Amino acid sequence: MTQIISDTEQRADERESDRYGVDSNRGSTALEHTEVRATRDATICVVGLGYVGLPLAVGFARSNYRVIGYDVDDTTVERLQDGIDTTGDLSDAAVQDGDISYTTDASQIGEADYVIIAVPTPIDEDDRPNLDYIESAATTVGSKMEPGTTVVLESTVYPGATREVLLPALEDAADLTAGEDFFVGYSPERATPGDEEHGLEDVVKVVSGQNDRVLEEVATLYASVVDAGVHRAPSIEVAEACKVIENVQRDVNIALVNELARVFEELGLDTREVLEAAGTKWNFHGYRPGLVGGHCIPVDPYFFAHRAKRAGVDPELILTSRSVNESMPSHVAELTIKALNQCHKTLRESRVLVLGLTYKSDVGDIRSSKVADVVEHLREFDIDVEGYDPYADNDTVRDAFDIDVQESLSIDGFDAVLVATSHSEFDDLELDDVAAALDDDGALIDVAGSFDSDEAADAELVYRGL
């Protein structure tokens, strides 16, 4: 472990040892590792090498840290060892750059001054937070880490979970005391897959620690790799809460425009035209209707709602918004059925090509994609559904969606095209060509709002959009 404090700093530490609950006479012990270190000399272990953890590991390695990337998945680690970017958001060169080693050997965790935990935190079938991955990671880390280690959780949790779940699991596994023998902080991930303008270095990092000294240590660590700077939250709970409400806010606002879109449809109004007009006011927020998938927005509100209910508060607006957004796949399927009926198609004889199967534009991740729910609703009416996505892995899509997937785009012979995800590749589609390729009286269902309804009408397509 790294010790880089001066004699003057050591004397200051001795004067403050009682305040921090640390014995200043323990020699090379935990106190020395709570000092704000010359961070480039530290070793960092990132636990969990998914879309959050891998960019973290690469980011710290690029900043000249020694980095250990630990994951329990043998296949993931083997591919990373072979220099393959397993997220699709970095590059093969990036995962090979810097002093970074990828391993499934948990004993290497003990070499780290800092351990950053970035494991999934899903919800269960009853929409309750599942923190099993955090408990498992904490047990592994605790059993291997040395005294003086600082453990930082990045996974999304409800306010209070770091102290309630992570900290006791670490203490039990390590047989050490938090705040004396090791230290805990929380810094919520703000990863945005597929967004090159908002990577690790570009977004302000919220940091927190179990006491002021840990806070400064964690702030110094992240400030050394985040160009946008850090925000010091006054408590771990504030940092935990800020993460979940970032996505609660988005969920509520998207639910509002999704509900408005359904009303405008009945009123015969174009949602985009209404939003464009309203957007001329300086304080109108520019949200758009659509399917709400992914790893954050459909999940984080349930974390907050769970904690709110424990506090005796019924988060009605939050849960209603979730209900609205969860209803959108069936609404999109309904729009498709209406369009087919308007084209005088028999549903059980109809063929629909779905363009874009991932949860987000220009990314390859189909996990938590609500397009799968749209497909499921359509198939309930015996509609033949086929898919195409230039970013997703076709074999993975076939297994997950249970549909045929095109290797290259062909619209010939379908009755309708449903644009579910607005990949940039689809921007070049000419509606006249789409109409010509479809069977007579074809339909375009434009979930993403990628095309103009008047141009669709000019191409003699039946158009439906949100």
Short mmCIF file of C-alpha atoms in Angstrom, two decimals:
data_model
loop_
_atom_site.label_atom_id
_atom_site.label_comp_id
_atom_site.label_asym_id
_atom_site.label_seq_id
_atom_site.Cartn_x
_atom_site.Cartn_y
_atom_site.Cartn_z
CA MET A 1 0.00 0.00 0.00
CA THR A 2 1.18 3.52 -0.76
CA GLN A 3 2.44 5.89 1.95
CA ILE A 4 3.29 9.41 0.82
CA ILE A 5 2.69 11.76 3.72
CA SER A 6 5.27 14.15 5.09
CA ASP A 7 6.42 14.41 8.72
CA THR A 8 4.44 17.64 9.09
CA GLU A 9 1.32 15.96 7.80
CA GLN A 10 1.92 13.01 10.12
CA ARG A 11 2.03 15.34 13.15
CA ALA A 12 -1.17 17.00 11.99
CA ASP A 13 -2.74 13.57 11.64
CA GLU A 14 -1.72 12.70 15.18
CA ARG A 15 -3.44 15.84 16.51
CA GLU A 16 -6.63 14.93 14.63
CA SER A 17 -6.59 11.19 15.25
CA ASP A 18 -9.20 11.32 18.00
CA ARG A 19 -11.56 13.27 15.78
CA TYR A 20 -11.47 10.55 13.12
CA GLY A 21 -11.56 7.64 15.53
CA VAL A 22 -8.14 6.37 14.50
CA ASP A 23 -5.18 5.35 16.61
CA SER A 24 -2.24 7.50 15.45
CA ASN A 25 0.26 5.07 16.98
CA ARG A 26 -0.67 2.13 14.72
CA GLY A 27 2.30 2.76 12.43
CA SER A 28 1.66 2.02 8.74
CA THR A 29 -2.07 1.57 9.18
CA ALA A 30 -5.42 2.91 8.07
CA LEU A 31 -4.79 6.54 9.05
CA GLU A 32 -2.03 6.92 6.51
CA HIS A 33 -4.31 5.73 3.76
CA THR A 34 -7.06 8.21 4.55
CA GLU A 35 -4.66 11.05 3.76
CA VAL A 36 -5.25 12.71 0.39
CA ARG A 37 -2.55 10.88 -1.54
CA ALA A 38 -0.47 11.79 -4.54
CA THR A 39 -2.96 9.70 -6.40
CA ARG A 40 -0.85 8.62 -9.39
CA ASP A 41 1.10 6.41 -6.98
CA ALA A 42 -2.03 4.52 -5.96
CA THR A 43 -3.26 1.20 -7.31
CA ILE A 44 -6.93 1.06 -8.23
CA CYS A 45 -9.08 -2.04 -8.57
CA VAL A 46 -12.37 -1.76 -10.46
CA VAL A 47 -14.79 -4.55 -9.58
CA GLY A 48 -17.30 -5.18 -12.37
CA LEU A 49 -16.21 -4.55 -15.96
CA GLY A 50 -19.48 -3.69 -17.63
CA TYR A 51 -20.55 -0.49 -19.34
CA VAL A 52 -19.75 1.48 -16.14
CA GLY A 53 -16.72 -0.32 -14.77
CA LEU A 54 -14.70 -0.81 -17.95
CA PRO A 55 -14.63 2.90 -18.92
CA LEU A 56 -13.61 3.66 -15.34
CA ALA A 57 -10.74 1.18 -15.45
CA VAL A 58 -9.60 2.49 -18.84
CA GLY A 59 -9.94 6.11 -17.69
CA PHE A 60 -7.76 5.62 -14.64
CA ALA A 61 -5.19 3.64 -16.66
CA ARG A 62 -5.02 6.46 -19.20
CA SER A 63 -4.25 8.81 -16.32
CA ASN A 64 -1.18 6.74 -15.44
CA TYR A 65 -2.57 4.73 -12.56
CA ARG A 66 -1.86 1.08 -12.09
CA VAL A 67 -5.28 -0.52 -12.54
CA ILE A 68 -6.63 -3.98 -11.79
CA GLY A 69 -9.87 -4.82 -13.59
CA TYR A 70 -11.70 -7.61 -11.77
CA ASP A 71 -14.79 -9.48 -12.95
CA VAL A 72 -16.30 -12.87 -12.18
CA ASP A 73 -17.19 -13.53 -15.82
CA ASP A 74 -14.47 -15.64 -17.43
CA THR A 75 -15.56 -14.82 -20.98
CA THR A 76 -15.54 -11.06 -20.38
CA VAL A 77 -12.10 -11.15 -18.82
CA GLU A 78 -10.68 -13.41 -21.53
CA ARG A 79 -11.91 -11.06 -24.25
CA LEU A 80 -10.47 -8.05 -22.43
CA GLN A 81 -7.16 -9.86 -22.01
CA ASP A 82 -7.23 -10.39 -25.77
CA GLY A 83 -7.65 -6.64 -26.22
CA ILE A 84 -11.31 -6.67 -27.24
CA ASP A 85 -13.64 -3.88 -26.12
CA THR A 86 -16.61 -5.73 -24.61
CA THR A 87 -18.85 -2.67 -24.31
CA GLY A 88 -18.70 -1.19 -27.80
CA ASP A 89 -18.29 2.28 -26.29
CA LEU A 90 -14.49 2.41 -26.17
CA SER A 91 -12.16 0.73 -28.64
CA ASP A 92 -9.89 -2.27 -28.71
CA ALA A 93 -6.91 0.07 -28.47
CA ALA A 94 -8.39 1.73 -25.36
CA VAL A 95 -8.70 -1.50 -23.40
CA GLN A 96 -5.06 -2.27 -24.17
CA ASP A 97 -3.77 1.17 -23.22
CA GLY A 98 -2.02 1.97 -19.93
CA ASP A 99 -1.00 -0.11 -16.93
CA ILE A 100 -4.12 -2.22 -16.63
CA SER A 101 -4.59 -5.93 -16.00
CA TYR A 102 -7.85 -7.86 -16.32
CA THR A 103 -8.40 -10.77 -14.00
CA THR A 104 -10.83 -13.16 -12.33
CA ASP A 105 -8.31 -13.70 -9.52
CA ALA A 106 -9.88 -12.04 -6.46
CA SER A 107 -6.63 -12.17 -4.53
CA GLN A 108 -5.34 -9.26 -6.65
CA ILE A 109 -7.91 -7.01 -4.97
CA GLY A 110 -5.60 -6.97 -1.97
CA GLU A 111 -3.01 -5.00 -3.99
CA ALA A 112 -5.30 -2.00 -4.36
CA ASP A 113 -5.35 1.23 -2.39
CA TYR A 114 -8.79 2.02 -3.82
CA VAL A 115 -11.47 -0.46 -4.79
CA ILE A 116 -14.30 0.88 -6.96
CA ILE A 117 -17.38 -1.34 -7.13
CA ALA A 118 -19.46 -0.98 -10.28
CA VAL A 119 -21.81 -3.95 -10.39
CA PRO A 120 -25.41 -4.14 -11.65
CA THR A 121 -28.30 -3.23 -9.37
CA PRO A 122 -31.46 -4.49 -11.09
CA ILE A 123 -35.02 -4.71 -9.83
CA ASP A 124 -36.81 -7.99 -9.21
CA GLU A 125 -40.12 -9.19 -10.64
CA ASP A 126 -41.97 -7.11 -8.05
CA ASP A 127 -40.04 -3.93 -8.94
CA ARG A 128 -38.03 -4.04 -5.73
CA PRO A 129 -34.29 -3.24 -5.63
CA ASN A 130 -32.06 -6.27 -5.89
CA LEU A 131 -28.73 -5.58 -4.21
CA ASP A 132 -27.42 -9.14 -4.35
CA TYR A 133 -24.58 -8.17 -6.67
CA ILE A 134 -23.44 -5.47 -4.25
CA GLU A 135 -23.49 -7.86 -1.30
CA SER A 136 -21.59 -10.49 -3.28
CA ALA A 137 -19.00 -7.97 -4.47
CA ALA A 138 -18.59 -6.60 -0.95
CA THR A 139 -18.05 -10.08 0.44
CA THR A 140 -15.35 -10.76 -2.14
CA VAL A 141 -13.66 -7.38 -1.68
CA GLY A 142 -13.84 -7.54 2.09
CA SER A 143 -12.24 -10.98 2.17
CA LYS A 144 -9.25 -9.79 0.14
CA MET A 145 -8.63 -6.10 0.87
CA GLU A 146 -5.88 -4.87 3.15
CA PRO A 147 -6.36 -2.44 6.08
CA GLY A 148 -6.28 1.14 4.86
CA THR A 149 -8.23 0.46 1.68
CA THR A 150 -10.85 2.95 0.52
CA VAL A 151 -13.88 1.33 -1.12
CA VAL A 152 -16.04 3.48 -3.38
CA LEU A 153 -19.43 2.27 -4.58
CA GLU A 154 -20.62 3.50 -8.00
CA SER A 155 -23.67 1.29 -8.47
CA THR A 156 -27.10 2.90 -8.35
CA VAL A 157 -28.78 2.39 -4.97
CA TYR A 158 -31.49 3.96 -2.83
CA PRO A 159 -30.47 6.54 -0.20
CA GLY A 160 -28.92 4.72 2.75
CA ALA A 161 -27.92 1.52 0.97
CA THR A 162 -24.16 2.12 1.12
CA ARG A 163 -24.25 2.20 4.92
CA GLU A 164 -27.00 -0.41 5.27
CA VAL A 165 -25.80 -3.01 2.76
CA LEU A 166 -22.27 -2.41 1.46
CA LEU A 167 -20.55 -1.35 4.68
CA PRO A 168 -21.76 -4.24 6.92
CA ALA A 169 -20.94 -6.79 4.21
CA LEU A 170 -17.41 -5.40 3.94
CA GLU A 171 -16.97 -5.42 7.72
CA ASP A 172 -18.22 -9.00 8.07
CA ALA A 173 -16.01 -10.36 5.30
CA ALA A 174 -12.90 -8.43 6.32
CA ASP A 175 -13.35 -8.62 10.10
CA LEU A 176 -12.40 -4.94 10.08
CA THR A 177 -14.15 -1.77 11.22
CA ALA A 178 -15.23 0.89 8.73
CA GLY A 179 -13.88 4.33 9.60
CA GLU A 180 -10.97 2.81 11.48
CA ASP A 181 -9.48 -0.01 9.44
CA PHE A 182 -10.92 0.82 6.03
CA PHE A 183 -13.03 3.58 4.52
CA VAL A 184 -16.11 3.92 2.36
CA GLY A 185 -17.28 6.46 -0.20
CA TYR A 186 -19.98 6.72 -2.81
CA SER A 187 -19.78 8.28 -6.28
CA PRO A 188 -22.78 7.60 -8.54
CA GLU A 189 -22.03 6.54 -12.08
CA ARG A 190 -23.13 8.90 -14.83
CA ALA A 191 -22.26 6.75 -17.81
CA THR A 192 -24.11 7.49 -21.03
CA PRO A 193 -23.52 4.66 -23.50
CA GLY A 194 -23.10 5.82 -27.08
CA ASP A 195 -22.59 9.47 -26.13
CA GLU A 196 -19.08 10.51 -27.06
CA GLU A 197 -19.58 14.03 -25.70
CA HIS A 198 -20.43 12.90 -22.17
CA GLY A 199 -17.82 10.35 -21.19
CA LEU A 200 -16.08 9.90 -17.85
CA GLU A 201 -13.88 12.96 -18.31
CA ASP A 202 -16.67 15.26 -19.48
CA VAL A 203 -19.35 15.02 -16.77
CA VAL A 204 -19.07 16.51 -13.28
CA LYS A 205 -18.54 13.68 -10.79
CA VAL A 206 -20.54 13.69 -7.58
CA VAL A 207 -18.43 12.32 -4.72
CA SER A 208 -19.03 11.56 -1.06
CA GLY A 209 -17.33 9.90 1.87
CA GLN A 210 -18.13 8.63 5.32
CA ASN A 211 -16.24 11.56 6.85
CA ASP A 212 -14.61 14.77 5.66
CA ARG A 213 -11.20 13.24 5.15
CA VAL A 214 -12.51 10.37 3.06
CA LEU A 215 -14.55 12.87 1.06
CA GLU A 216 -11.42 14.84 0.19
CA GLU A 217 -9.52 11.68 -0.66
CA VAL A 218 -12.24 10.47 -3.02
CA ALA A 219 -12.63 13.95 -4.51
CA THR A 220 -8.90 14.16 -5.19
CA LEU A 221 -8.93 10.74 -6.81
CA TYR A 222 -11.75 11.50 -9.24
CA ALA A 223 -10.62 15.06 -9.92
CA SER A 224 -7.41 13.60 -11.32
CA VAL A 225 -9.33 11.89 -14.15
CA VAL A 226 -12.51 13.97 -14.58
CA ASP A 227 -11.79 17.18 -16.49
CA ALA A 228 -15.25 18.57 -15.71
CA GLY A 229 -14.46 18.54 -11.99
CA VAL A 230 -16.16 17.08 -8.94
CA HIS A 231 -19.06 18.06 -6.72
CA ARG A 232 -18.60 17.23 -3.04
CA ALA A 233 -21.90 15.99 -1.64
CA PRO A 234 -22.28 16.65 2.09
CA SER A 235 -23.18 13.02 2.79
CA ILE A 236 -23.24 9.62 1.17
CA GLU A 237 -27.04 9.67 1.30
CA VAL A 238 -27.20 12.93 -0.66
CA ALA A 239 -24.98 11.43 -3.36
CA GLU A 240 -27.11 8.28 -3.50
CA ALA A 241 -30.32 10.31 -3.74
CA CYS A 242 -29.04 12.63 -6.46
CA LYS A 243 -28.35 9.70 -8.75
CA VAL A 244 -31.82 8.20 -8.59
CA ILE A 245 -33.69 11.49 -8.88
CA GLU A 246 -31.73 12.44 -12.00
CA ASN A 247 -33.56 9.61 -13.73
CA VAL A 248 -36.80 10.06 -11.80
CA GLN A 249 -36.99 13.55 -13.27
CA ARG A 250 -36.46 12.28 -16.80
CA ASP A 251 -38.98 9.49 -16.33
CA VAL A 252 -41.66 11.89 -15.10
CA ASN A 253 -41.07 14.35 -17.93
CA ILE A 254 -41.09 11.67 -20.61
CA ALA A 255 -44.28 10.22 -19.11
CA LEU A 256 -45.87 13.65 -19.41
CA VAL A 257 -45.11 13.99 -23.12
CA ASN A 258 -46.09 10.35 -23.72
CA GLU A 259 -49.47 11.05 -22.18
CA LEU A 260 -49.77 14.30 -24.13
CA ALA A 261 -48.97 12.43 -27.35
CA ARG A 262 -51.84 10.02 -26.75
CA VAL A 263 -54.21 12.92 -26.18
CA PHE A 264 -52.98 14.77 -29.27
CA GLU A 265 -53.57 11.64 -31.34
CA GLU A 266 -57.24 11.66 -30.34
CA LEU A 267 -57.43 15.40 -31.04
CA GLY A 268 -55.92 14.99 -34.48
CA LEU A 269 -52.89 17.11 -33.60
CA ASP A 270 -49.27 16.46 -34.52
CA THR A 271 -47.34 16.07 -31.26
CA ARG A 272 -44.10 17.36 -32.73
CA GLU A 273 -45.80 20.48 -34.06
CA VAL A 274 -47.31 21.21 -30.65
CA LEU A 275 -44.01 20.65 -28.85
CA GLU A 276 -42.17 22.78 -31.38
CA ALA A 277 -44.60 25.65 -30.82
CA ALA A 278 -44.43 25.31 -27.04
CA GLY A 279 -40.64 25.14 -27.23
CA THR A 280 -40.46 28.75 -28.37
CA LYS A 281 -41.00 29.73 -24.72
CA TRP A 282 -37.64 30.03 -22.98
CA ASN A 283 -38.50 27.80 -20.02
CA PHE A 284 -40.31 24.98 -21.81
CA HIS A 285 -38.41 21.68 -21.42
CA GLY A 286 -37.61 19.84 -24.63
CA TYR A 287 -38.68 16.25 -23.94
CA ARG A 288 -40.02 13.97 -26.67
CA PRO A 289 -42.37 10.96 -26.50
CA GLY A 290 -41.06 7.45 -27.03
CA LEU A 291 -40.23 4.06 -25.60
CA VAL A 292 -38.40 4.24 -22.28
CA GLY A 293 -35.85 1.44 -22.05
CA GLY A 294 -32.31 1.03 -20.83
CA HIS A 295 -30.60 0.39 -17.52
CA CYS A 296 -31.43 3.62 -15.69
CA ILE A 297 -34.73 5.37 -16.36
CA PRO A 298 -36.94 2.26 -16.08
CA VAL A 299 -35.12 1.13 -12.92
CA ASP A 300 -34.00 4.06 -10.77
CA PRO A 301 -37.51 5.37 -9.95
CA TYR A 302 -38.29 2.05 -8.27
CA PHE A 303 -35.21 2.42 -6.06
CA PHE A 304 -36.42 5.81 -4.90
CA ALA A 305 -40.02 4.62 -4.52
CA HIS A 306 -38.82 1.71 -2.40
CA ARG A 307 -37.04 4.03 0.01
CA ALA A 308 -39.93 6.50 0.02
CA LYS A 309 -42.37 3.79 1.04
CA ARG A 310 -40.04 2.70 3.84
CA ALA A 311 -40.18 6.30 5.05
CA GLY A 312 -43.97 6.21 4.98
CA VAL A 313 -44.42 8.32 1.84
CA ASP A 314 -46.45 7.16 -1.17
CA PRO A 315 -44.61 8.40 -4.30
CA GLU A 316 -47.75 8.57 -6.45
CA LEU A 317 -46.43 10.78 -9.24
CA ILE A 318 -43.27 8.72 -9.65
CA LEU A 319 -45.12 5.41 -9.86
CA THR A 320 -47.83 6.82 -12.13
CA SER A 321 -45.14 8.03 -14.49
CA ARG A 322 -43.61 4.58 -14.50
CA SER A 323 -47.00 3.11 -15.35
CA VAL A 324 -47.47 5.53 -18.25
CA ASN A 325 -44.07 4.76 -19.73
CA GLU A 326 -44.47 1.02 -19.24
CA SER A 327 -47.72 1.21 -21.25
CA MET A 328 -46.03 2.67 -24.33
CA PRO A 329 -45.01 -0.63 -26.01
CA SER A 330 -48.64 -1.74 -26.11
CA HIS A 331 -49.61 1.70 -27.42
CA VAL A 332 -47.02 1.45 -30.21
CA ALA A 333 -48.38 -1.99 -31.11
CA GLU A 334 -51.87 -0.49 -31.16
CA LEU A 335 -50.70 2.27 -33.53
CA THR A 336 -49.25 -0.41 -35.80
CA ILE A 337 -52.48 -2.39 -35.81
CA LYS A 338 -54.48 0.75 -36.61
CA ALA A 339 -52.14 1.54 -39.48
CA LEU A 340 -52.47 -1.99 -40.89
CA ASN A 341 -56.25 -1.81 -40.60
CA GLN A 342 -56.21 1.54 -42.38
CA CYS A 343 -54.25 -0.17 -45.16
CA HIS A 344 -56.99 -2.87 -45.28
CA LYS A 345 -54.54 -5.55 -44.21
CA THR A 346 -55.53 -8.78 -42.51
CA LEU A 347 -53.51 -8.86 -39.30
CA ARG A 348 -52.65 -12.55 -39.28
CA GLU A 349 -51.42 -12.23 -42.86
CA SER A 350 -49.43 -9.05 -42.26
CA ARG A 351 -45.67 -8.72 -42.18
CA VAL A 352 -43.99 -5.93 -40.20
CA LEU A 353 -40.32 -5.00 -40.38
CA VAL A 354 -39.02 -3.41 -37.18
CA LEU A 355 -36.05 -1.11 -37.69
CA GLY A 356 -33.97 -0.58 -34.56
CA LEU A 357 -34.10 -3.15 -31.79
CA THR A 358 -31.75 -1.66 -29.20
CA TYR A 359 -32.90 0.53 -26.34
CA LYS A 360 -31.12 3.64 -27.61
CA SER A 361 -29.96 5.26 -30.84
CA ASP A 362 -26.57 4.18 -32.20
CA VAL A 363 -25.78 1.67 -29.46
CA GLY A 364 -25.77 -2.11 -29.69
CA ASP A 365 -27.34 -2.98 -26.33
CA ILE A 366 -30.70 -4.75 -26.47
CA ARG A 367 -30.94 -5.39 -22.75
CA SER A 368 -33.94 -3.59 -21.26
CA SER A 369 -35.08 -2.63 -24.76
CA LYS A 370 -38.80 -1.95 -24.84
CA VAL A 371 -38.85 -2.83 -28.53
CA ALA A 372 -39.02 -6.46 -27.41
CA ASP A 373 -42.33 -5.69 -25.69
CA VAL A 374 -43.68 -4.08 -28.87
CA VAL A 375 -42.76 -7.23 -30.81
CA GLU A 376 -44.45 -9.42 -28.22
CA HIS A 377 -47.69 -7.42 -28.44
CA LEU A 378 -47.72 -7.62 -32.24
CA ARG A 379 -47.18 -11.35 -32.22
CA GLU A 380 -50.24 -11.77 -29.99
CA PHE A 381 -52.21 -10.84 -33.12
CA ASP A 382 -50.33 -13.40 -35.25
CA ILE A 383 -48.51 -10.63 -37.08
CA ASP A 384 -45.29 -11.85 -38.69
CA VAL A 385 -42.49 -9.66 -37.30
CA GLU A 386 -38.95 -9.43 -38.62
CA GLY A 387 -36.19 -7.15 -37.39
CA TYR A 388 -33.13 -5.29 -38.55
CA ASP A 389 -30.56 -3.43 -36.48
CA PRO A 390 -27.14 -2.31 -37.73
CA TYR A 391 -25.71 -2.14 -34.20
CA ALA A 392 -27.07 -5.17 -32.35
CA ASP A 393 -25.58 -8.64 -32.52
CA ASN A 394 -28.01 -10.62 -34.67
CA ASP A 395 -27.62 -13.92 -32.83
CA THR A 396 -28.28 -12.20 -29.51
CA VAL A 397 -31.37 -10.53 -30.97
CA ARG A 398 -32.71 -13.80 -32.34
CA ASP A 399 -32.39 -15.45 -28.96
CA ALA A 400 -33.87 -12.53 -27.02
CA PHE A 401 -36.69 -11.50 -29.40
CA ASP A 402 -37.41 -14.90 -30.97
CA ILE A 403 -37.80 -13.35 -34.43
CA ASP A 404 -36.01 -13.52 -37.76
CA VAL A 405 -33.33 -10.84 -38.10
CA GLN A 406 -32.01 -9.49 -41.38
CA GLU A 407 -28.29 -9.41 -42.01
CA SER A 408 -28.77 -6.50 -44.41
CA LEU A 409 -31.74 -4.21 -44.80
CA SER A 410 -34.49 -5.32 -47.20
CA ILE A 411 -38.00 -3.81 -47.07
CA ASP A 412 -39.38 -5.75 -50.03
CA GLY A 413 -42.68 -7.51 -49.45
CA PHE A 414 -43.55 -6.14 -46.00
CA ASP A 415 -46.84 -4.45 -45.19
CA ALA A 416 -45.41 -1.96 -42.72
CA VAL A 417 -42.14 -0.58 -41.45
CA LEU A 418 -41.95 0.26 -37.75
CA VAL A 419 -39.02 2.56 -36.93
CA ALA A 420 -38.56 1.85 -33.23
CA THR A 421 -35.04 3.16 -32.59
CA SER A 422 -33.68 6.16 -34.46
CA HIS A 423 -30.28 4.87 -35.53
CA SER A 424 -28.45 7.39 -37.69
CA GLU A 425 -28.30 4.85 -40.53
CA PHE A 426 -32.05 5.19 -40.98
CA ASP A 427 -31.81 8.93 -41.63
CA ASP A 428 -30.93 8.18 -45.24
CA LEU A 429 -34.12 6.24 -45.95
CA GLU A 430 -36.11 7.74 -48.80
CA LEU A 431 -39.83 7.41 -48.13
CA ASP A 432 -40.62 7.01 -51.83
CA ASP A 433 -38.27 4.02 -51.90
CA VAL A 434 -39.85 2.62 -48.73
CA ALA A 435 -43.33 2.93 -50.26
CA ALA A 436 -42.20 1.27 -53.47
CA ALA A 437 -40.66 -1.67 -51.61
CA LEU A 438 -43.68 -2.31 -49.41
CA ASP A 439 -46.73 -4.19 -50.59
CA ASP A 440 -49.58 -2.04 -51.90
CA ASP A 441 -50.89 0.53 -49.39
CA GLY A 442 -47.99 0.21 -46.98
CA ALA A 443 -47.63 1.85 -43.58
CA LEU A 444 -44.88 3.65 -41.69
CA ILE A 445 -45.02 3.66 -37.89
CA ASP A 446 -42.53 6.24 -36.71
CA VAL A 447 -41.92 5.78 -32.99
CA ALA A 448 -38.72 7.78 -33.04
CA GLY A 449 -40.18 10.76 -34.89
CA SER A 450 -37.54 10.46 -37.58
CA PHE A 451 -39.71 11.31 -40.58
CA ASP A 452 -42.11 14.01 -41.65
CA SER A 453 -45.78 13.02 -41.80
CA ASP A 454 -46.42 15.20 -44.86
CA GLU A 455 -43.56 13.56 -46.75
CA ALA A 456 -44.98 10.16 -45.78
CA ALA A 457 -48.37 11.21 -47.15
CA ASP A 458 -46.74 12.41 -50.37
CA ALA A 459 -45.17 8.98 -50.70
CA GLU A 460 -48.66 7.48 -50.23
CA LEU A 461 -47.72 5.80 -46.95
CA VAL A 462 -50.15 5.49 -44.08
CA TYR A 463 -48.25 7.28 -41.30
CA ARG A 464 -48.57 6.83 -37.55
CA GLY A 465 -46.30 8.42 -34.97
CA LEU A 466 -46.25 9.47 -31.35
#
